[in-house]
């Protein structure tokens, strides 16, 4: 271990985050590796190591001959300070080598509030922030993940974005990079070739042209670049046989999701109209229960974890769930390994299953009805009925559960005061259900209602919607708070509006926001996802200094023919379908789930034969 | 009687905290296919215990972990099986039946290496030796129990042996300290040096645990 690092580690919190050396960390011989890849997660070790995508890419790349992929996380501020003082630049956890000397630096983008950490990590690596100021081929700065579906706010900093699932496209651009290096291509030549790979968006080849009113006239394809009109996202068509990290790193310090994560399927059949994941991960592709059971057992055996979780966007929609659970329980139960389902639908089937599976204390259960009335739940296509929810909580309460958390959004399209007050009604009905069935009234009940401020996302049916204003959000919060005044068993929490507003700005922002990011970062913005570091006035200053009106992005209602900053990105779910879904919202009409009836979104065109698993 | 492991903790593993280390061992036993006793109760989990927790950042060649072997391996096979399942820096040397109870664990031998960027200052070695030869050396120590958050500790009765040796740009302290009831952390000895011999204050210190001993200064096993 590097001496300079050794000297600072005794002074920082949780130093085990910064040393590497965990079980299954891949250490290769520097002289045998011709391609060094820094897989960066712009948040802490505990958050980043909980990300399944990161583990998949790590395994895929380290499985390639000559490629050495290392992990890099954002150091907490105490560590960053020590590193800067000691002149230690950002390094790969496996080798301790500075990543500025690597070939490719790839960022996983999961959350807009981590954008400043991307800039901070580039700076801590000693690299210029802007792509234009990094003329050489190496290090190439790449980014992917959910936020890449609107890459524009980060466009000037990143050389290329990877859209969709990375398992197959990553080896493709690594192969191209190797060829470029052997044949001494310039960065421009490399990017031009890379743009021909499906799923790769090279922002430098698209130039925004604005109208006088500030909206986009077009995102013009740079002449002679050969870049495609539309960049189609990548999916792994054969999910059954795709790589799963059975042997994966077991951190030596506690992380957020410290357990085996078994990915059942990708995509979601539900079609909730606000949900970006539900649209962009289409079409649905599953793994067989037999394979999953094998992976789950092998992963427990290899890691020694005492807990396993079944992961997907909506696990109870997995057709083979019962046979899978039975096979896993046969293995887990005698070994005291706990099995859990994080994403549950509030129906009786799930509750019974939960009862069988979970070893954890019967403390709290979480449901996300999202809206307070059936009318609004229909409008957002959240196919959950009040009867379902009440039946579920009844099952839970009579089984001894003593707490329920209910999550809602305020400001969904078409929401009225009646819908807002419907949240209070629903919570009271949950309370009444508890009184009716609990075996132990003396113990009391905790019902927690949380509301967030709805953030419209790109590539959803609500991508045209304005976020309601801050005043209106506050009014609805107050309305609900008043409604709960007399309910002593119900706790009401609401989200901090500053963060939600900024999320709304960046999630649908354009390239002009890059200056705002850089300005805010220069003045200390980083770790913005952490409330202790989030400084809202700093962001307002940054917006003002750059002459950018945040409300323009957050609150403006867009016309149907608006040219979006993400217009070059094709998820294969057609804009016409999304618009139809929006219209159906305003008519409070539901769309059946993909298994009941195909709604014709277009994502099936990503599959040979055009038939989804859905 | 319980089973014990003798292991060392070095390199990157020095930064694994006590709680994380216990979790690491629980998982390593599972990975190695070695079954060990579980706790009883509603949430049974594999039981391991480390009688003398090591401060984060210290290295050691004499760590001891207690557990109960129930199957999957003979004692002799345990070290090799575990070592194949360990993160880097932890090496299990021996698995044996406990001989002496934990209450007989009386002394710990530490090597404290104090480094000086410009070389060890003139007179520092002497000053430290004199300091440790005092009749009494009272220092403030942080305490969770005391209301004020601080208690006063006299170091001298807790130091059984101290050798000070200067080598070019380091001064090495070979200390035998009380292990428990109460024990003395060698960091407090260095803090005393910083307080009372500021000219001998080091730029960087590393701590290594070399041996755990019983009341007769014999190895505690």
PDB file of C-alpha atoms in Angstrom, chain A residues 209-217 510 512 552-553 556 562-563:
ATOM      1  CA  UNK A 209     -29.824  25.346 -31.824  1.00  0.00           C
ATOM      2  CA  UNK A 210     -32.176  27.428 -29.706  1.00  0.00           C
ATOM      3  CA  UNK A 211     -35.238  29.465 -30.625  1.00  0.00           C
ATOM      4  CA  UNK A 212     -35.600  33.010 -29.293  1.00  0.00           C
ATOM      5  CA  UNK A 213     -37.985  31.718 -26.620  1.00  0.00           C
ATOM      6  CA  UNK A 214     -35.236  29.462 -25.264  1.00  0.00           C
ATOM      7  CA  UNK A 215     -36.666  26.159 -26.430  1.00  0.00           C
ATOM      8  CA  UNK A 216     -34.718  23.950 -28.804  1.00  0.00           C
ATOM      9  CA  UNK A 217     -35.147  24.465 -32.523  1.00  0.00           C
ATOM     10  CA  UNK A 510     -30.380  20.957 -21.763  1.00  0.00           C
ATOM     11  CA  UNK A 512     -26.916  25.174 -20.975  1.00  0.00           C
ATOM     12  CA  UNK A 552     -38.189  27.203 -17.420  1.00  0.00           C
ATOM     13  CA  UNK A 553     -37.093  23.567 -17.087  1.00  0.00           C
ATOM     14  CA  UNK A 556     -43.023  24.859 -18.044  1.00  0.00           C
ATOM     15  CA  UNK A 562     -41.504  20.396 -28.382  1.00  0.00           C
ATOM     16  CA  UNK A 563     -37.980  19.396 -29.393  1.00  0.00           C
TER      17      UNK A 563
END
